Short mmCIF file of N, CA and C in Angstrom, two decimals:
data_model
loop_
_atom_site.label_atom_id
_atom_site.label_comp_id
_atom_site.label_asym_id
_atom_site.label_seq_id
_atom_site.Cartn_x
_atom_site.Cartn_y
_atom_site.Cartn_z
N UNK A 1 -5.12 32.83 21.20
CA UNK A 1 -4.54 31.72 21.90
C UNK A 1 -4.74 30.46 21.07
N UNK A 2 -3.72 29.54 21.19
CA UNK A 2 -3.51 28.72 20.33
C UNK A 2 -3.88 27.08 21.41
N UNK A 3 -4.82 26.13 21.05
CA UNK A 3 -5.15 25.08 21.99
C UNK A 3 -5.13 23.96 20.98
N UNK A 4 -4.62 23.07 21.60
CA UNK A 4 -4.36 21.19 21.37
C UNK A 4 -5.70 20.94 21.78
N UNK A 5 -5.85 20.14 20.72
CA UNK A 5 -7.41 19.27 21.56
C UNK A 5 -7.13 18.12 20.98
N UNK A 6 -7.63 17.31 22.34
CA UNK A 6 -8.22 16.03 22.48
C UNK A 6 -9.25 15.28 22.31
N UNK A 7 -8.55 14.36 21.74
CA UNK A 7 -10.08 12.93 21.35
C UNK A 7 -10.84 13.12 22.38
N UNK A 8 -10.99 13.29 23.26
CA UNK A 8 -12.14 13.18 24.05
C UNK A 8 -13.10 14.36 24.28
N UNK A 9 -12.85 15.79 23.53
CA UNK A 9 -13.45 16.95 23.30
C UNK A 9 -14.64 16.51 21.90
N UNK A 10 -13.72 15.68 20.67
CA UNK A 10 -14.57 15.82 19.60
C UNK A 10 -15.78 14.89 20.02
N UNK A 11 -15.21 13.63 20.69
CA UNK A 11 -16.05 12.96 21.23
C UNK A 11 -17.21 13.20 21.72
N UNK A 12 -16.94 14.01 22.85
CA UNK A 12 -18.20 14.55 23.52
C UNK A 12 -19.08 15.27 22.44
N UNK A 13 -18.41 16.22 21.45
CA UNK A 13 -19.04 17.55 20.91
C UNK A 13 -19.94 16.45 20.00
N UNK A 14 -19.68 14.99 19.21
CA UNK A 14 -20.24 14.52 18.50
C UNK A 14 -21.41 13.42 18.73
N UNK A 15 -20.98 13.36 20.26
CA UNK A 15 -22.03 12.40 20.43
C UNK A 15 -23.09 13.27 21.58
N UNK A 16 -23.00 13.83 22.44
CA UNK A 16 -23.55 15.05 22.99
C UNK A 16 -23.59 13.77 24.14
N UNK A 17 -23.17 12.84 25.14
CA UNK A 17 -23.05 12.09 25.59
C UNK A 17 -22.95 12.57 26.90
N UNK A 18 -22.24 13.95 26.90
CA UNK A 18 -22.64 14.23 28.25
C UNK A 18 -22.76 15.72 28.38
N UNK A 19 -23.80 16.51 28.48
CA UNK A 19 -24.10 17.86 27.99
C UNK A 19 -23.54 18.36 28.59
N UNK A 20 -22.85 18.77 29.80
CA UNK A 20 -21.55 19.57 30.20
C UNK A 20 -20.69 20.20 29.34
N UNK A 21 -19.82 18.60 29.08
CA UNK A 21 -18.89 18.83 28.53
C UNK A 21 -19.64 18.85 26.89
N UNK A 22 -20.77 18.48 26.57
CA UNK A 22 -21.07 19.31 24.85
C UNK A 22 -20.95 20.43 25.07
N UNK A 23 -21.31 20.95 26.02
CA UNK A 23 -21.74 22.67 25.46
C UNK A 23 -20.41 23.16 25.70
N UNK A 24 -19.40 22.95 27.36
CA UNK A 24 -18.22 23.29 26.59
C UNK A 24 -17.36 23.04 24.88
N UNK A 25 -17.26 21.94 24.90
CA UNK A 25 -17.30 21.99 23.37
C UNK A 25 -17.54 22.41 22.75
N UNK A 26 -18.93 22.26 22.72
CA UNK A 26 -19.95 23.37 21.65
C UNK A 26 -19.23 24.83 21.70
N UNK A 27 -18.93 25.66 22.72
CA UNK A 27 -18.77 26.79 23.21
C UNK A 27 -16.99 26.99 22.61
N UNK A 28 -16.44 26.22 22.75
CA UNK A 28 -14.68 26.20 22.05
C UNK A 28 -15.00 26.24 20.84
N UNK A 29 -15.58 25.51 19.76
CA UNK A 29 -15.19 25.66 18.56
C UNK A 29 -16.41 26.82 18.09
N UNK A 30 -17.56 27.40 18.92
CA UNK A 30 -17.84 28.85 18.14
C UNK A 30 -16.84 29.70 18.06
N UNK A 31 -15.77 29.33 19.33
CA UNK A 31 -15.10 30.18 19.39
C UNK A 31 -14.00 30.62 18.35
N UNK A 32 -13.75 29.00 17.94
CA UNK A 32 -12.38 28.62 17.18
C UNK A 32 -13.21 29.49 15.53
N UNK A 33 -15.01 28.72 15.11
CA UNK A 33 -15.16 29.43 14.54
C UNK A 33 -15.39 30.78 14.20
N UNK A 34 -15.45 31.98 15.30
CA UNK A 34 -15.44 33.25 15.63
C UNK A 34 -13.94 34.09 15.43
N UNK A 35 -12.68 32.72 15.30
CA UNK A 35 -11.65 33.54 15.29
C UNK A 35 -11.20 34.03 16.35
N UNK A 36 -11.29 33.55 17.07
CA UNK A 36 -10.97 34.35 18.81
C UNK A 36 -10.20 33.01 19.35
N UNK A 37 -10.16 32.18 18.94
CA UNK A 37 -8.70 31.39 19.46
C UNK A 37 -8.70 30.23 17.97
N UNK A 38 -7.61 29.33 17.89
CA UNK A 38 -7.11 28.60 17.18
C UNK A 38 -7.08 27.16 17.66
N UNK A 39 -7.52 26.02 17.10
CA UNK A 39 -7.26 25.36 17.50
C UNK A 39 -6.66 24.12 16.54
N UNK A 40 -5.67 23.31 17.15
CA UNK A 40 -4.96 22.77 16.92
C UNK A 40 -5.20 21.04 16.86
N UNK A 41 -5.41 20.30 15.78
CA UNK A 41 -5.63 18.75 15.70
C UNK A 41 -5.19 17.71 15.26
N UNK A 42 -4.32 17.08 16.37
CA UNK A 42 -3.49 16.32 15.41
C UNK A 42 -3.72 14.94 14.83
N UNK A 43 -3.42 14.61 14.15
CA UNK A 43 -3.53 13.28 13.06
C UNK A 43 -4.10 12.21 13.90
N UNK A 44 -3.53 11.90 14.87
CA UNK A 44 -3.43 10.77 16.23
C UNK A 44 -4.98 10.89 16.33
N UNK A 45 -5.31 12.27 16.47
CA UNK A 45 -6.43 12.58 18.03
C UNK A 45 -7.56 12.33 16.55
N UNK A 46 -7.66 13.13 15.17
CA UNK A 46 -8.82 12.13 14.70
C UNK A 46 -8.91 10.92 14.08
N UNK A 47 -8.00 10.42 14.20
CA UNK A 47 -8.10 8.62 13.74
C UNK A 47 -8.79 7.99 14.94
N UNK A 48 -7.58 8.49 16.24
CA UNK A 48 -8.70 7.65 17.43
C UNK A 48 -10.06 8.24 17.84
N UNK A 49 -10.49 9.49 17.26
CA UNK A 49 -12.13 10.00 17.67
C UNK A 49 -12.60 8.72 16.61
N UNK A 50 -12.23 9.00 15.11
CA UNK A 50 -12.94 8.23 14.18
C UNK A 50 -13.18 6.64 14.59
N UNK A 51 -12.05 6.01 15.34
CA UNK A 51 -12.16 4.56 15.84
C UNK A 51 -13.62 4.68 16.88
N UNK A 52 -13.05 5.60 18.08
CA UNK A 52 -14.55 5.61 19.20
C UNK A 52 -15.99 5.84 18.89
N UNK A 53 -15.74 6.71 17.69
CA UNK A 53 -16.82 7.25 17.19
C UNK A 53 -17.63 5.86 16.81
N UNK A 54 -17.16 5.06 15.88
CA UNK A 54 -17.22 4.21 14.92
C UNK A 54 -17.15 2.64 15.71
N UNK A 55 -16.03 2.34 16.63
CA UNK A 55 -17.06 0.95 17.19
C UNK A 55 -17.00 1.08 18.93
N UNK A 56 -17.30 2.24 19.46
CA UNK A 56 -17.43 2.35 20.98
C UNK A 56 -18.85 2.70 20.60
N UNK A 57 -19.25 3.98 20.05
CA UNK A 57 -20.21 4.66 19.67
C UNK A 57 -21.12 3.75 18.42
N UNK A 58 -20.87 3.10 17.75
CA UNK A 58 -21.52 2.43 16.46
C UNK A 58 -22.02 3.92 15.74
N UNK A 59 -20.98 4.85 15.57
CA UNK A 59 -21.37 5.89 14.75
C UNK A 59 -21.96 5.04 13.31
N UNK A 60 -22.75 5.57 12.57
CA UNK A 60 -22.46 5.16 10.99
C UNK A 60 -21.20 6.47 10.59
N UNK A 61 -20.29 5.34 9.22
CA UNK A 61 -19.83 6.01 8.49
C UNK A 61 -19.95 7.55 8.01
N UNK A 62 -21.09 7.55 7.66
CA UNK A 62 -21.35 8.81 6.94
C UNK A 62 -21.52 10.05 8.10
N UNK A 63 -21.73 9.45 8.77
CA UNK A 63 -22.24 10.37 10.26
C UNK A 63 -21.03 11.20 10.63
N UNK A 64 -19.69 10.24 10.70
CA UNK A 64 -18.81 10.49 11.18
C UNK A 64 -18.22 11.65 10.28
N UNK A 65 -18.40 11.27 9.10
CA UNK A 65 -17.13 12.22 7.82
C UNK A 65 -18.28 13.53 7.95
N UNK A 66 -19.36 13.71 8.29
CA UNK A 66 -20.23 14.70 7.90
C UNK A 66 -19.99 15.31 9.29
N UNK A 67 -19.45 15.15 10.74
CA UNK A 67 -18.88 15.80 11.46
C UNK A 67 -17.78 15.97 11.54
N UNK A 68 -17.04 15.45 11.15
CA UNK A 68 -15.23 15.54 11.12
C UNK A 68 -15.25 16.52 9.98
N UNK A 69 -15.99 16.53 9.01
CA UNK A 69 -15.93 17.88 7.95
C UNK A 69 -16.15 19.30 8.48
N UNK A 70 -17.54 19.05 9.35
CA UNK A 70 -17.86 20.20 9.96
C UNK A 70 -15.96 21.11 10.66
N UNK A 71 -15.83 20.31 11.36
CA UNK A 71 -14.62 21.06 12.12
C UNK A 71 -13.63 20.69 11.40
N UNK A 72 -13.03 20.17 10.62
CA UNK A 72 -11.47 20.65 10.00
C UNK A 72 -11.66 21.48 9.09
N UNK A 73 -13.18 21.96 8.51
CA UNK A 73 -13.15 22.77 7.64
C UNK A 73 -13.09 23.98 7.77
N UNK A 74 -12.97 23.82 9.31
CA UNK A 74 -13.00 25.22 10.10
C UNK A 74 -11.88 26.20 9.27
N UNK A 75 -11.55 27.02 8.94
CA UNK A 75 -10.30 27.65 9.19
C UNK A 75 -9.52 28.11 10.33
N UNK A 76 -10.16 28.47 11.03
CA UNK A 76 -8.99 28.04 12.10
C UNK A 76 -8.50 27.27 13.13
N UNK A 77 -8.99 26.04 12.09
CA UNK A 77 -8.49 25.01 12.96
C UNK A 77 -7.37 24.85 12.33
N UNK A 78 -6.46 24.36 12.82
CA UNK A 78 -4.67 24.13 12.14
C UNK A 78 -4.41 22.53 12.00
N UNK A 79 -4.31 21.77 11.37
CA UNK A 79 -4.12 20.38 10.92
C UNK A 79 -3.16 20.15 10.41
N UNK A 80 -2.15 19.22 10.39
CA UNK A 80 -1.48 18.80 9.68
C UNK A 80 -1.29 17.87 8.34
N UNK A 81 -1.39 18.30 7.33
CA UNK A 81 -2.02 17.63 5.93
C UNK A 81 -3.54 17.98 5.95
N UNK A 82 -4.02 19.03 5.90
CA UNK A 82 -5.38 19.30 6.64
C UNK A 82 -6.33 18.66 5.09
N UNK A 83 -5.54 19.24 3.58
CA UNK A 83 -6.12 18.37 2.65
C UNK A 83 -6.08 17.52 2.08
N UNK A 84 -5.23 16.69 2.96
CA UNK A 84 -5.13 15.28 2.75
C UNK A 84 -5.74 14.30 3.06
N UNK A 85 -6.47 15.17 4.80
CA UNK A 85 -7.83 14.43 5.80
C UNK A 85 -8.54 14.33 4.72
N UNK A 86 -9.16 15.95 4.59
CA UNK A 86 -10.39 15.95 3.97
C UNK A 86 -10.46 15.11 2.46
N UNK A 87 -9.89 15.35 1.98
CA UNK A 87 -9.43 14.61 0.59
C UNK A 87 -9.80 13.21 0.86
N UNK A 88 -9.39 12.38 1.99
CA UNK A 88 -9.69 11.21 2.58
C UNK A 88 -10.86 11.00 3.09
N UNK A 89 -11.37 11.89 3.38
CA UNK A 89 -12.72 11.63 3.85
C UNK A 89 -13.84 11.50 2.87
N UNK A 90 -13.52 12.06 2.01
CA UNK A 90 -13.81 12.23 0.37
C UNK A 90 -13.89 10.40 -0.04
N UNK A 91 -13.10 10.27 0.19
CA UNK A 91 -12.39 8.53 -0.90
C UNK A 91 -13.93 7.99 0.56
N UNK A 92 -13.67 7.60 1.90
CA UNK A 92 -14.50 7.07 2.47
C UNK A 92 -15.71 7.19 2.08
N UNK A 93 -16.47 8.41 2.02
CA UNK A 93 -17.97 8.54 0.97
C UNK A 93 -17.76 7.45 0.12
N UNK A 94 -16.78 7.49 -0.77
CA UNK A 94 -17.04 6.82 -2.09
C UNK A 94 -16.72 5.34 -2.08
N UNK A 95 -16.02 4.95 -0.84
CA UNK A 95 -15.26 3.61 -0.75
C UNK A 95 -15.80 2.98 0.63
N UNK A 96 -15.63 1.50 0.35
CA UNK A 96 -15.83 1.00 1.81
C UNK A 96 -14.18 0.57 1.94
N UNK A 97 -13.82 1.59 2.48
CA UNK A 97 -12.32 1.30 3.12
C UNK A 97 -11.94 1.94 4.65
N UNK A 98 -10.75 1.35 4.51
CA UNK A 98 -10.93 2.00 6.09
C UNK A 98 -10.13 3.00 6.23
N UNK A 99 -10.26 3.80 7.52
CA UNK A 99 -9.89 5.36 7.30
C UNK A 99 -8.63 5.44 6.85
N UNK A 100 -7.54 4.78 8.03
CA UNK A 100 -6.29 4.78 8.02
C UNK A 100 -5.86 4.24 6.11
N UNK A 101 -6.11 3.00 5.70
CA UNK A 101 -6.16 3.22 4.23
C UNK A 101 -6.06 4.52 3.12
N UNK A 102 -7.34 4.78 3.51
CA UNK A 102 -7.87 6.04 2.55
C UNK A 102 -6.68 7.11 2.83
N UNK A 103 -5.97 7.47 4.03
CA UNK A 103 -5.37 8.26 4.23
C UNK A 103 -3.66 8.21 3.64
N UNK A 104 -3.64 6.56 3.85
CA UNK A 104 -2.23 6.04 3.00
C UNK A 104 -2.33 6.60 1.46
N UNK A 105 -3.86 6.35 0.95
CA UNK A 105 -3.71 6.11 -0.48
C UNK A 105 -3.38 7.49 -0.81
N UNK A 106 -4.03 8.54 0.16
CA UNK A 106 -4.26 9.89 -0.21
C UNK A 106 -2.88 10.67 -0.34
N UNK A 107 -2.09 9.82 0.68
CA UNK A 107 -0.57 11.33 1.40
C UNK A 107 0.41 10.49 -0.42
N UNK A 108 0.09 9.05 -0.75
CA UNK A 108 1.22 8.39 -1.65
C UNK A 108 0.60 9.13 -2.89
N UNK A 109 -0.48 9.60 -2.72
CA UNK A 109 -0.77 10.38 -4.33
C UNK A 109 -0.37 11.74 -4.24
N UNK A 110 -0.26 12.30 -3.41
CA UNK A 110 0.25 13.53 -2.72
C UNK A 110 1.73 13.85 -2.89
N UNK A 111 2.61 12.87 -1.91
CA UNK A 111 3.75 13.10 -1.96
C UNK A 111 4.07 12.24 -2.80
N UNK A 112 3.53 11.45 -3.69
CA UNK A 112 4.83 10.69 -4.57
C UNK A 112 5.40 9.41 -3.80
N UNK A 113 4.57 8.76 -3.03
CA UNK A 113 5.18 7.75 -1.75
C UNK A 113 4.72 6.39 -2.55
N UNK A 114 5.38 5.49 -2.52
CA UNK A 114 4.98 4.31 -2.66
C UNK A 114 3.91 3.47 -1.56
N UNK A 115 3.44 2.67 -1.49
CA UNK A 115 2.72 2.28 0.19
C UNK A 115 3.33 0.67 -0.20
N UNK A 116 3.46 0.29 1.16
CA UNK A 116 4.14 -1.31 0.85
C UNK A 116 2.65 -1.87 1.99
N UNK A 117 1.66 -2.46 1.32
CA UNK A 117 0.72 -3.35 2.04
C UNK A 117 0.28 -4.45 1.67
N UNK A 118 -0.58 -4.90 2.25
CA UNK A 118 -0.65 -6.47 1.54
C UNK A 118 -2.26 -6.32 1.67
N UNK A 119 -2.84 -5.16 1.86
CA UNK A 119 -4.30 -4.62 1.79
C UNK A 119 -5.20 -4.42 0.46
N UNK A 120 -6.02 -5.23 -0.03
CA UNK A 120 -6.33 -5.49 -1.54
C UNK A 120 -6.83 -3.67 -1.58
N UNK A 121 -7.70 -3.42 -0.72
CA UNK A 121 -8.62 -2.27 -0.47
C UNK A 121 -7.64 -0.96 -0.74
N UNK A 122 -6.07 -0.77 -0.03
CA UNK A 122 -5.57 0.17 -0.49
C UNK A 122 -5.09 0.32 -2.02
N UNK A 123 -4.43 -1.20 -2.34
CA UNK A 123 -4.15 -1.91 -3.81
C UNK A 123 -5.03 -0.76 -5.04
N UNK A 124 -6.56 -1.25 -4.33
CA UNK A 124 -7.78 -0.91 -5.11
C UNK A 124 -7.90 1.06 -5.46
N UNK A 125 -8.06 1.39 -4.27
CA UNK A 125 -7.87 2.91 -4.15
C UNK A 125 -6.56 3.29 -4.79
N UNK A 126 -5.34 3.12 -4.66
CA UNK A 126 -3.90 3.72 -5.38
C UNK A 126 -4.73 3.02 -6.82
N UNK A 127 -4.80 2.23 -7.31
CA UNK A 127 -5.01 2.15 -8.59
C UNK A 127 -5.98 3.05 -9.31
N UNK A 128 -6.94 3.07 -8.61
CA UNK A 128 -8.63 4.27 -8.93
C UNK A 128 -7.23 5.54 -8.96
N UNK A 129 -6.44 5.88 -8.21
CA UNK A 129 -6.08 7.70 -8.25
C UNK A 129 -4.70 7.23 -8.73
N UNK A 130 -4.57 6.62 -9.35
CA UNK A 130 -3.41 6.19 -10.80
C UNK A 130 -1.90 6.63 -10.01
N UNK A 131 -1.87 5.87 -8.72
CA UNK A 131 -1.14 6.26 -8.09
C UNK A 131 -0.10 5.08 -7.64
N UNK A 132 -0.66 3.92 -8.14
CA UNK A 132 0.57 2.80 -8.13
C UNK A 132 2.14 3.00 -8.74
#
């Protein structure tokens, strides 16, 4: 079986905020990692975990990419540009930029895209991956 999940699943699973719903959580993605269902994450749902995470939660940075790795690295989790996240999450370790950025700089080195911003920080990153 194939399941959509919601910002408010990773949420819980990352901050353990309300143990109910962690351990369901917890309990879906052994599953997802067991291979006994699939689950499905779209672009939307981790930018806005990464926002809650980050100033609802005052996650630190590193906190965040070292759980958002945990689960897209899943295999069967299904993502869209799945190494383009991670690839991005990559540039965040190394950069103080912001996610949505890192992710521009990542898909225009990828697909060949130009980015039209007026953001010195993306400027900075497309230039580092010789992608201006």
């Amino acid at each position: 079986m194939v399941y959509l999940v919601d910002t408010n699943v990773l949420v819980r699973l990352f901050t353990q905020d309300n143990e109910e719903m962690f351990r369901e959580a917890f309990s879906f993605f052994e599953k997802v990692a067991n291979f006994e269902i699939q689950a499905v994450i779209s672009e939307g749902v981790l930018l806005e975990s990464w926002f809650v995470l980050q100033k609802v939660y005052e996650m630190k940075k590193d906190e965040i990419i070292k759980r958002l790795l945990t689960i897209v690295t899943l295999r069967n989790v299904i993502l869209e540009d799945k190494l383009a996240f991670i690839e991005a999450l990559h540039i965040l370790k190394e950069r103080n930029i912001d996610f949505i950025d890192a992710m521009l700089c990542v898909k225009s080195n990828i697909k060949g895209y130009k980015v039209f911003s007026f953001d010195n920080d993306i400027q900075r990153c497309l230039k580092a991956r010789n992608a201006v």
